[in-house]
Short mmCIF file of C-alpha atoms in Angstrom, two decimals:
data_model
loop_
_atom_site.label_atom_id
_atom_site.label_comp_id
_atom_site.label_asym_id
_atom_site.label_seq_id
_atom_site.Cartn_x
_atom_site.Cartn_y
_atom_site.Cartn_z
CA MET A 17 77.58 188.26 154.13
CA ASN A 18 80.65 190.25 153.08
CA TYR A 19 80.51 193.99 152.43
CA ALA A 20 82.58 196.15 150.09
CA LEU A 21 82.47 199.90 149.41
CA ARG A 22 83.73 201.23 146.06
CA MET A 23 84.32 204.89 145.33
CA LEU A 24 85.91 207.06 142.68
CA ALA A 25 88.99 209.13 143.46
CA ASP A 26 86.91 212.32 143.39
CA HIS A 27 84.69 210.93 146.16
CA HIS A 28 87.72 210.10 148.30
CA ARG A 29 89.39 213.49 147.72
CA ARG A 30 86.18 215.32 148.64
CA LEU A 31 85.62 213.16 151.71
CA ALA A 32 89.25 213.59 152.85
CA ALA A 33 89.06 217.38 152.47
CA LEU A 34 85.87 217.57 154.55
CA LEU A 35 87.17 215.29 157.30
CA ARG A 36 90.50 217.11 157.60
CA ALA A 37 89.10 220.66 157.38
CA ALA A 38 88.81 221.19 161.15
CA MET A 39 91.88 219.31 162.35
CA PRO A 40 92.87 218.76 165.10
CA SER A 41 89.15 218.51 165.87
CA GLU A 42 87.09 215.59 164.64
CA SER A 43 84.76 216.01 161.66
CA VAL A 44 81.87 214.08 160.17
CA ALA A 45 80.81 213.65 156.53
CA PHE A 46 78.43 211.29 154.74
CA LEU A 47 78.40 209.19 151.59
CA LEU A 48 75.17 208.18 149.90
CA CYS A 49 75.64 204.86 148.12
CA ARG A 50 73.81 202.62 145.71
CA ARG A 51 73.42 199.03 146.89
CA ALA A 52 74.00 195.90 144.80
CA GLU A 53 73.69 192.37 146.14
CA GLY A 54 76.01 189.75 144.70
CA HIS A 55 76.28 186.00 145.25
CA GLY A 56 77.84 186.31 148.69
CA ALA A 57 78.50 190.01 149.17
CA VAL A 58 76.84 193.40 149.25
CA ILE A 59 78.54 196.01 147.08
CA LEU A 60 78.07 199.69 147.93
CA LEU A 61 78.75 202.18 145.14
CA ALA A 62 79.50 205.72 146.33
CA ASP A 63 77.23 208.21 144.60
CA GLU A 64 77.37 211.46 146.56
CA VAL A 65 79.42 213.11 149.31
CA VAL A 66 77.36 215.10 151.82
CA GLU A 67 78.96 217.88 153.88
CA VAL A 68 78.09 218.68 157.49
CA ASP A 69 78.10 222.44 158.14
CA ALA A 70 80.00 223.82 161.11
CA SER A 71 76.67 225.02 162.55
CA ASP A 72 75.37 221.42 162.55
CA TYR A 73 77.74 220.23 165.31
CA VAL A 74 76.55 219.95 168.92
CA ARG A 75 80.08 219.26 170.19
CA ARG A 76 83.43 219.10 168.44
CA GLY A 77 86.92 218.38 169.73
CA GLU A 78 89.99 216.16 169.32
CA ASP A 79 88.04 213.13 170.52
CA ILE A 80 84.41 213.92 169.74
CA ALA A 81 82.14 215.08 166.94
CA SER A 82 78.42 215.14 167.67
CA VAL A 83 75.94 216.22 164.97
CA THR A 84 72.49 217.72 165.56
CA PRO A 85 69.37 215.59 165.04
CA LEU A 86 68.23 218.08 162.37
CA ALA A 87 71.40 217.47 160.31
CA MET A 88 70.97 213.70 160.68
CA ALA A 89 67.35 214.00 159.57
CA ARG A 90 68.37 215.93 156.44
CA VAL A 91 70.82 213.17 155.47
CA ALA A 92 68.19 210.50 156.15
CA GLN A 93 65.61 212.32 154.05
CA ALA A 94 67.99 212.58 151.07
CA ALA A 95 68.88 208.89 151.37
CA ARG A 96 65.23 207.85 151.58
CA ILE A 97 64.19 209.92 148.55
CA LYS A 98 67.07 208.60 146.43
CA GLY A 99 66.96 205.02 147.75
CA ARG A 100 70.53 205.13 149.06
CA VAL A 101 72.54 203.49 151.83
CA ILE A 102 73.99 205.98 154.34
CA VAL A 103 77.71 205.84 155.10
CA MET A 104 78.66 208.01 158.08
CA ALA A 105 82.37 208.81 158.17
CA HIS A 106 84.44 210.49 160.86
CA LEU A 107 88.11 211.12 161.55
CA HIS A 108 90.41 210.27 164.45
CA PRO A 109 92.76 213.24 163.97
CA MET A 110 95.39 212.04 166.45
CA THR A 111 95.74 208.55 164.91
CA GLU A 112 98.36 208.07 162.19
CA SER A 113 97.88 204.30 161.70
CA GLY A 114 96.09 201.36 163.25
CA VAL A 115 92.83 203.29 163.45
CA GLU A 116 89.95 201.59 165.30
CA PHE A 117 86.49 202.49 166.50
CA SER A 118 86.52 203.61 170.12
CA MET A 119 84.02 202.39 172.69
CA ALA A 120 82.35 205.81 172.50
CA ASP A 121 82.12 205.39 168.71
CA HIS A 122 80.32 202.06 169.07
CA ILE A 123 77.84 203.49 171.57
CA GLY A 124 77.17 206.53 169.39
CA ASN A 125 76.86 204.38 166.26
CA GLN A 126 74.20 202.20 167.81
CA ARG A 127 72.12 205.28 168.50
CA SER A 128 72.82 206.94 165.13
CA PHE A 129 72.12 203.88 163.00
CA GLY A 130 68.99 203.04 164.94
CA PHE A 131 67.84 206.53 163.92
CA PHE A 132 68.79 205.94 160.25
CA HIS A 133 67.12 202.54 160.07
CA ARG A 134 63.85 203.97 161.38
CA ARG A 135 63.85 206.51 158.55
CA VAL A 136 65.57 204.85 155.60
CA PRO A 137 64.42 201.31 154.59
CA GLN A 138 67.76 199.75 153.66
CA ALA A 139 69.11 196.40 154.89
CA GLU A 140 72.14 198.13 156.36
CA HIS A 141 73.91 201.46 156.84
CA VAL A 142 77.63 201.91 157.37
CA ALA A 143 80.07 203.62 159.73
CA LEU A 144 83.64 204.52 158.70
CA VAL A 145 86.45 205.77 160.92
CA TRP A 146 89.59 207.15 159.24
CA ASN A 147 93.10 207.94 160.37
CA ALA A 148 94.55 211.46 160.18
CA ARG A 149 95.82 211.05 156.60
CA VAL A 150 92.52 209.49 155.41
CA ASP A 151 94.47 206.61 153.85
CA GLU A 152 93.39 203.89 156.32
CA CYS A 153 90.00 203.09 157.77
CA ARG A 154 87.81 200.64 159.59
CA ALA A 155 84.28 200.02 158.35
CA VAL A 156 81.24 198.46 160.01
CA ALA A 157 77.83 197.73 158.49
CA TYR A 158 74.87 197.93 160.91
CA ASP A 159 71.83 195.88 159.97
CA ARG A 160 68.26 196.57 161.06
CA THR A 161 68.74 194.64 164.32
CA GLY A 162 71.75 196.78 165.27
CA THR A 163 74.21 193.96 164.62
CA ALA A 164 77.63 195.28 163.56
CA ILE A 165 79.39 193.44 160.73
CA ASP A 166 82.99 194.27 159.82
CA MET A 167 83.46 195.28 156.19
CA THR A 168 86.37 193.72 154.32
CA SER A 169 86.93 196.30 151.59
CA VAL A 170 86.84 200.07 151.04
CA VAL A 171 88.54 200.96 147.77
CA VAL A 172 89.21 203.69 145.21
CA VAL A 173 88.95 202.04 141.80
CA ASP A 174 89.85 204.64 139.17
CA ASP A 175 93.14 206.24 140.23
CA ASP A 176 96.62 205.39 138.93
CA GLN A 177 96.72 202.82 141.73
CA TRP A 178 93.87 200.69 143.03
CA ARG A 179 93.72 201.68 146.72
CA GLN A 180 92.41 199.47 149.50
CA PHE A 181 91.91 201.36 152.77
CA VAL A 182 90.96 198.48 155.08
CA PRO A 183 94.25 196.83 156.13
CA SER A 184 94.44 193.17 155.19
CA PRO A 185 95.59 190.57 157.71
CA GLU A 186 99.21 189.55 157.32
CA ARG A 187 99.51 186.14 155.65
CA ARG A 188 103.17 185.78 154.85
CA GLN A 189 104.01 182.83 152.61
CA ALA A 190 107.70 182.04 152.14
CA ARG A 191 107.12 181.10 148.50
CA PHE A 192 106.54 184.79 147.67
CA ASP A 193 109.55 186.21 149.54
CA ARG A 194 111.50 187.03 146.39
CA GLN A 195 108.45 188.55 144.73
CA ALA A 196 107.80 190.64 147.84
CA LEU A 197 111.26 192.18 147.40
CA LEU A 198 109.76 193.92 144.35
CA LEU A 199 106.21 194.52 145.55
CA GLY A 200 106.79 195.05 149.25
CA ARG A 201 105.08 192.91 151.86
CA SER A 202 101.91 195.01 151.72
CA GLY A 203 101.79 194.76 147.92
CA GLN A 204 102.09 190.98 148.05
CA GLU A 205 99.35 190.79 150.66
CA MET A 206 97.16 192.96 148.44
CA LEU A 207 97.41 190.39 145.65
CA GLY A 208 96.42 187.70 148.12
CA THR A 209 93.16 189.47 148.96
CA LEU A 210 92.25 190.42 145.39
CA ASN A 211 89.17 188.78 143.81
CA VAL A 212 89.80 188.45 140.06
CA ALA A 213 87.31 187.28 137.45
CA VAL A 214 88.71 185.74 134.25
CA ALA A 215 86.19 185.65 131.40
CA GLY A 216 87.18 183.11 128.74
CA LEU A 217 89.57 180.25 129.56
CA GLY A 218 90.98 179.59 126.11
CA GLY A 219 94.37 180.73 124.82
CA THR A 220 94.84 183.93 126.82
CA GLY A 221 92.44 183.10 129.67
CA SER A 222 94.07 179.79 130.63
CA LEU A 223 97.46 181.50 130.78
CA THR A 224 95.97 184.36 132.78
CA SER A 225 94.51 182.09 135.45
CA LEU A 226 97.83 180.26 135.72
CA ALA A 227 99.80 183.51 136.01
CA LEU A 228 97.44 184.98 138.60
CA VAL A 229 97.75 182.06 141.00
CA HIS A 230 101.53 181.99 140.58
CA HIS A 231 101.66 185.68 141.50
CA GLY A 232 99.69 185.08 144.69
CA VAL A 233 96.06 185.80 143.77
CA ARG A 234 93.92 183.45 145.85
CA LYS A 235 90.35 184.37 144.87
CA LEU A 236 89.34 183.57 141.30
CA LEU A 237 86.11 183.53 139.34
CA LEU A 238 86.44 181.56 136.07
CA LEU A 239 83.80 181.75 133.33
CA ASP A 240 83.69 179.80 130.06
CA ASP A 241 80.91 177.61 128.67
CA GLN A 242 83.06 175.42 126.40
CA VAL A 243 84.40 171.89 126.79
CA LEU A 244 88.05 171.38 125.81
CA ASP A 245 88.54 170.15 122.25
CA GLU A 246 91.72 168.84 120.63
CA THR A 247 92.52 172.11 118.85
CA ASN A 248 92.64 173.88 122.23
CA MET A 249 95.42 171.68 123.60
CA PRO A 250 98.45 173.60 122.22
CA ARG A 251 97.22 176.80 123.89
CA VAL A 252 95.91 175.51 127.26
CA PRO A 253 99.01 174.56 129.27
CA ALA A 254 97.21 172.85 132.16
CA CYS A 255 95.27 170.34 130.04
CA LYS A 256 95.90 166.63 129.37
CA PRO A 257 94.85 164.52 126.35
CA THR A 258 92.32 162.72 128.54
CA ASP A 259 90.57 166.05 129.22
CA VAL A 260 89.50 166.46 125.58
CA GLY A 261 85.75 166.15 125.23
CA HIS A 262 85.29 165.52 128.96
CA LEU A 263 86.28 168.56 131.01
CA THR A 264 85.22 172.16 130.61
CA LYS A 265 87.93 174.77 130.30
CA VAL A 266 87.01 176.22 133.68
CA GLU A 267 87.35 172.80 135.34
CA ILE A 268 90.84 172.39 133.89
CA ALA A 269 91.88 175.83 135.13
CA LYS A 270 90.29 175.24 138.56
CA ASN A 271 92.06 171.90 138.96
CA TYR A 272 95.40 173.52 138.19
CA VAL A 273 94.83 176.35 140.67
CA TYR A 274 93.98 173.93 143.48
CA SER A 275 96.95 171.69 142.68
CA HIS A 276 99.27 174.69 143.00
CA ALA A 277 97.46 176.55 145.81
CA PRO A 278 95.12 174.42 147.96
CA ASP A 279 94.34 177.53 150.01
CA ALA A 280 92.79 179.28 147.00
CA LYS A 281 89.07 179.88 146.54
CA VAL A 282 87.81 179.29 143.00
CA GLU A 283 84.34 179.69 141.54
CA ALA A 284 84.31 177.88 138.17
CA LEU A 285 81.17 178.59 136.15
CA PRO A 286 80.74 176.74 132.82
CA ILE A 287 78.23 179.31 131.56
CA ASN A 288 78.00 182.30 129.23
CA VAL A 289 79.41 185.48 130.70
CA GLU A 290 76.16 187.32 129.87
CA SER A 291 73.87 184.83 131.61
CA ASP A 292 71.77 186.00 134.55
CA GLU A 293 73.46 183.36 136.69
CA ALA A 294 76.90 184.91 136.19
CA ARG A 295 76.06 188.47 137.11
CA PRO A 296 75.88 188.13 140.95
CA TYR A 297 79.35 186.57 140.89
CA LEU A 298 80.82 189.11 138.48
CA ILE A 299 79.81 192.21 140.41
CA GLU A 300 81.79 190.94 143.42
CA ALA A 301 85.06 190.89 141.46
CA ASP A 302 87.71 193.51 142.22
CA VAL A 303 89.04 193.22 138.66
CA VAL A 304 87.69 191.54 135.52
CA VAL A 305 90.14 190.18 132.93
CA ILE A 306 88.49 189.83 129.51
CA CYS A 307 89.95 186.97 127.47
CA THR A 308 86.89 186.02 125.45
CA ASP A 309 86.86 185.46 121.69
CA ASN A 310 83.41 186.95 121.06
CA THR A 311 82.17 190.53 120.97
CA THR A 312 78.96 190.03 122.95
CA SER A 313 80.72 189.07 126.17
CA ARG A 314 83.23 191.91 125.74
CA ALA A 315 80.42 194.46 125.29
CA TYR A 316 78.50 193.03 128.24
CA LEU A 317 81.49 193.11 130.59
CA ASN A 318 82.42 196.60 129.41
CA GLN A 319 79.02 197.92 130.53
CA LEU A 320 78.80 195.87 133.71
CA ALA A 321 82.26 196.98 134.87
CA GLN A 322 81.49 200.66 134.40
CA GLN A 323 78.14 200.36 136.18
CA TYR A 324 79.57 198.51 139.19
CA LEU A 325 82.91 200.40 139.38
CA ILE A 326 85.13 197.45 138.44
CA PRO A 327 88.48 197.93 136.63
CA VAL A 328 88.85 195.80 133.49
CA LEU A 329 91.96 194.34 131.90
CA ASP A 330 91.14 193.62 128.26
CA LEU A 331 93.59 191.25 126.54
CA GLY A 332 93.51 190.40 122.86
CA VAL A 333 95.64 188.65 120.24
CA GLN A 334 94.50 188.67 116.62
CA PHE A 335 96.02 187.42 113.37
CA SER A 336 94.45 187.76 109.93
CA ILE A 337 95.45 185.39 107.10
CA ASN A 338 94.63 185.81 103.40
CA ASP A 339 93.74 183.05 100.93
CA GLN A 340 97.44 182.48 100.20
CA GLY A 341 98.20 181.87 103.88
CA LYS A 342 100.00 185.18 104.30
CA VAL A 343 99.62 187.21 107.48
CA THR A 344 97.86 190.45 106.55
CA ASN A 345 97.34 191.82 110.06
CA GLU A 346 98.63 190.96 113.52
CA ILE A 347 98.02 192.78 116.73
CA GLY A 348 98.14 192.33 120.49
CA ARG A 349 96.27 194.54 122.95
CA ILE A 350 96.68 195.26 126.67
CA ASN A 351 94.06 197.73 127.84
CA LEU A 352 93.51 198.46 131.52
CA VAL A 353 90.19 200.33 131.75
CA ARG A 354 89.35 202.13 134.99
CA PRO A 355 85.74 203.08 135.76
CA GLY A 356 85.02 206.44 134.17
CA SER A 357 87.98 206.24 131.77
CA PRO A 358 87.40 205.68 128.01
CA CYS A 359 85.68 202.30 127.69
CA LEU A 360 85.99 199.59 125.04
CA TRP A 361 83.37 201.27 122.86
CA CYS A 362 85.41 204.47 122.89
CA THR A 363 88.66 202.71 121.96
CA GLY A 364 87.05 200.77 119.10
CA HIS A 365 87.54 197.38 120.74
CA ILE A 366 83.88 196.43 120.37
CA ASN A 367 82.89 195.82 116.75
CA PRO A 368 79.19 196.70 116.20
CA ALA A 369 78.96 194.51 113.07
CA ARG A 370 80.23 191.45 114.92
CA LEU A 371 77.99 192.24 117.87
CA ALA A 372 74.97 192.25 115.55
CA ALA A 373 76.09 189.03 113.84
CA GLU A 374 76.42 187.22 117.18
CA SER A 375 72.75 187.92 117.89
CA VAL A 376 71.85 185.65 114.94
CA PRO A 377 71.54 181.93 115.84
CA ALA A 378 74.48 179.81 114.65
CA ALA A 379 72.26 177.59 112.47
CA GLU A 380 71.08 180.64 110.56
CA ARG A 381 74.61 182.02 110.21
CA ASP A 382 75.76 178.70 108.70
CA ARG A 383 73.06 178.49 106.02
CA ALA A 384 74.52 178.17 102.53
CA ASP A 385 72.92 181.43 101.41
CA SER A 386 73.76 183.38 104.58
CA TYR A 387 75.99 186.43 104.27
CA LEU A 388 77.38 185.42 107.69
CA ARG A 389 78.57 182.01 106.50
CA GLY A 390 82.17 181.53 107.66
CA PHE A 391 81.68 184.03 110.49
CA ASP A 392 82.55 181.36 113.08
CA ASP A 393 85.57 179.91 111.26
CA PRO A 394 88.56 179.36 113.57
CA GLN A 395 91.09 182.19 113.76
CA PRO A 396 94.89 181.73 113.89
CA SER A 397 96.29 181.42 117.40
CA MET A 398 99.59 180.39 118.97
CA LEU A 399 100.78 179.97 122.55
CA ALA A 400 103.95 182.04 122.16
CA PHE A 401 102.06 185.20 121.17
CA ASN A 402 99.38 184.66 123.81
CA MET A 403 102.13 184.37 126.42
CA GLU A 404 103.59 187.72 125.39
CA VAL A 405 100.29 189.57 125.78
CA VAL A 406 99.29 187.81 129.00
CA GLY A 407 102.71 188.39 130.55
CA ARG A 408 102.53 192.09 129.82
CA GLY A 409 98.91 192.24 130.95
CA ILE A 410 99.77 190.71 134.33
CA GLN A 411 102.54 193.29 134.70
CA HIS A 412 99.95 196.05 134.14
CA LEU A 413 97.56 194.51 136.65
CA VAL A 414 100.19 193.93 139.33
CA GLY A 415 101.48 197.46 138.83
CA PHE A 416 97.98 198.90 139.17
CA VAL A 417 97.16 196.96 142.34
CA THR A 418 100.49 197.27 144.15
CA GLY A 419 101.93 200.54 142.82
CA LEU A 420 104.97 198.80 141.28
CA PHE A 421 104.55 201.05 138.23
CA PHE A 422 101.90 203.31 136.78
CA GLN A 423 100.23 203.12 133.39
CA PRO A 424 98.31 206.34 132.64
CA SER A 425 94.58 205.78 132.25
CA GLU A 426 94.47 207.67 128.95
CA VAL A 427 96.59 205.15 127.01
CA PHE A 428 96.59 201.44 126.19
CA GLU A 429 99.42 199.26 124.91
CA GLN A 430 99.37 197.81 121.41
CA ARG A 431 101.88 195.23 120.18
CA THR A 432 102.89 193.57 116.95
CA PHE A 433 104.75 190.27 116.84
CA LEU A 434 106.23 189.80 113.36
CA THR A 435 106.67 193.26 111.88
CA GLN A 436 107.75 196.47 113.55
CA LYS A 437 105.45 199.45 113.26
CA GLY A 438 107.01 202.84 113.73
CA GLY A 439 110.32 201.15 114.50
CA SER A 440 108.97 199.16 117.45
CA LEU A 441 106.95 196.08 118.33
CA ALA A 442 105.12 197.94 121.10
CA ARG A 443 103.56 201.38 121.32
CA LEU A 444 101.18 203.33 123.54
CA VAL A 445 97.94 204.47 121.94
CA THR A 446 96.06 207.46 123.33
CA LYS A 447 92.41 206.87 124.07
CA GLY A 448 89.61 209.37 124.58
CA HIS A 449 85.91 209.41 125.32
CA ARG A 450 83.63 209.02 122.33
CA ASP A 451 81.11 211.85 122.24
CA GLY A 452 77.94 210.83 124.02
CA CYS A 453 79.17 207.35 124.97
CA PRO A 454 76.21 205.74 126.80
CA VAL A 455 78.54 203.61 128.92
CA CYS A 456 81.39 205.82 130.21
CA GLY A 457 80.31 209.32 129.11
CA GLU A 458 78.97 212.09 131.33
CA ALA A 459 75.42 210.82 130.84
CA GLY A 460 76.54 207.18 130.90
CA ALA A 461 76.26 204.33 133.37
CA VAL A 462 79.37 204.81 135.55
CA GLY A 463 78.57 203.77 139.12
CA LEU A 464 74.83 203.39 138.50
CA GLY A 465 74.79 199.69 139.40
CA SER A 466 71.41 198.00 139.14
CA ASP A 467 69.64 201.30 138.49
CA VAL A 468 70.43 200.85 134.79
CA PRO A 469 69.43 197.68 132.88
CA MET A 470 72.05 195.82 130.88
CA SER A 471 71.64 196.72 127.21
CA ILE A 472 73.61 193.69 125.96
CA ARG A 473 71.67 190.43 125.71
CA GLN A 474 73.06 186.92 125.86
CA ARG A 475 74.55 185.88 122.52
CA ALA A 476 72.59 183.47 120.36
CA ALA A 477 73.35 179.77 120.53
#
């Protein structure tokens, strides 16, 4: 089982301030986390930072921080009442980089986590040790038997840059040497460890999966329930005529990824994004790229990502044609949504009328007397315009993950293709929270994980 800890920037800033307050002496602080179990990983969602008072230390120095049993019992009681996993963090104040647990840490952890497991019925609790700058750590999950399991990921998900604090192993590949000149070696390695879900493998999604693997992403989750048809061929670069009617879109994308990068790991699920089967895979993703052509999946992923602290890259290309064949509207959208920032409801990118229509079975929508007749008619689409949006979207994602450039969280990018608006084909649009948003608002679902049920149901067949 793999383990990952996700936190918001406010959690990290608070934790860093507490751990550094007594330097050069060691300090201890706690996180209480929600637990979510995915397909092959446990995801911990930071919920609360707990301070240890100066009076709660038995001993404190440059190489030791020992907390009283009473303080430990208070943390355990809070975790038990709230149903949380305990994360115990401490600092090695004399270590700038390459931080590791000491032998004394391991001995103390065995005793401390035995205490926590006797009082808090969770499958595991976690120990973190940080360097002096609190920008690098090691993390170990202790199960009920006392077995220590190294965690692979501790991240901040909502800042200008996605920050991974557990150093990744160096896996230099010569093919990326020129790219690493831009991103730095650490930035390139970050892409190699990223787990990206692509929802929808049609026009934009097929290009996205191709671009991700060419940039060095090696863990992909692909979701689309459709088989390739002939009208898809101009917009799905990896397909062949013999694939039509035989292969699903996710199979075509998976085959291309493996032909280019045999070392990749791909989960290809030919199912609806909103299905119960997809959810354990989705919550393990570091980033979700939304490339679907329906509103139900977009609304579902919007809620799921906020609940499980997953950044979302929403890509869209839309053309409207009147009865005379004239383009009446054309727009491209690149919207990187961090957890806690204005969600797709707030930016108007989820249409309530379409969401309601998609809950009606297709046979009923197609009835001659139905007001929804024509709802499912094909929309204009073209590879060249999809490429423009996907290319810019990948730039946003790479910038967010590696720090190559920063896109403020309060804006998204909107593009036109045929007609300039405001003297330009691209502009930044300010976004803000919709009052009382039940997804990303103050009383919303951010970071609540499985404690909140999904309000979006699977779209009707």
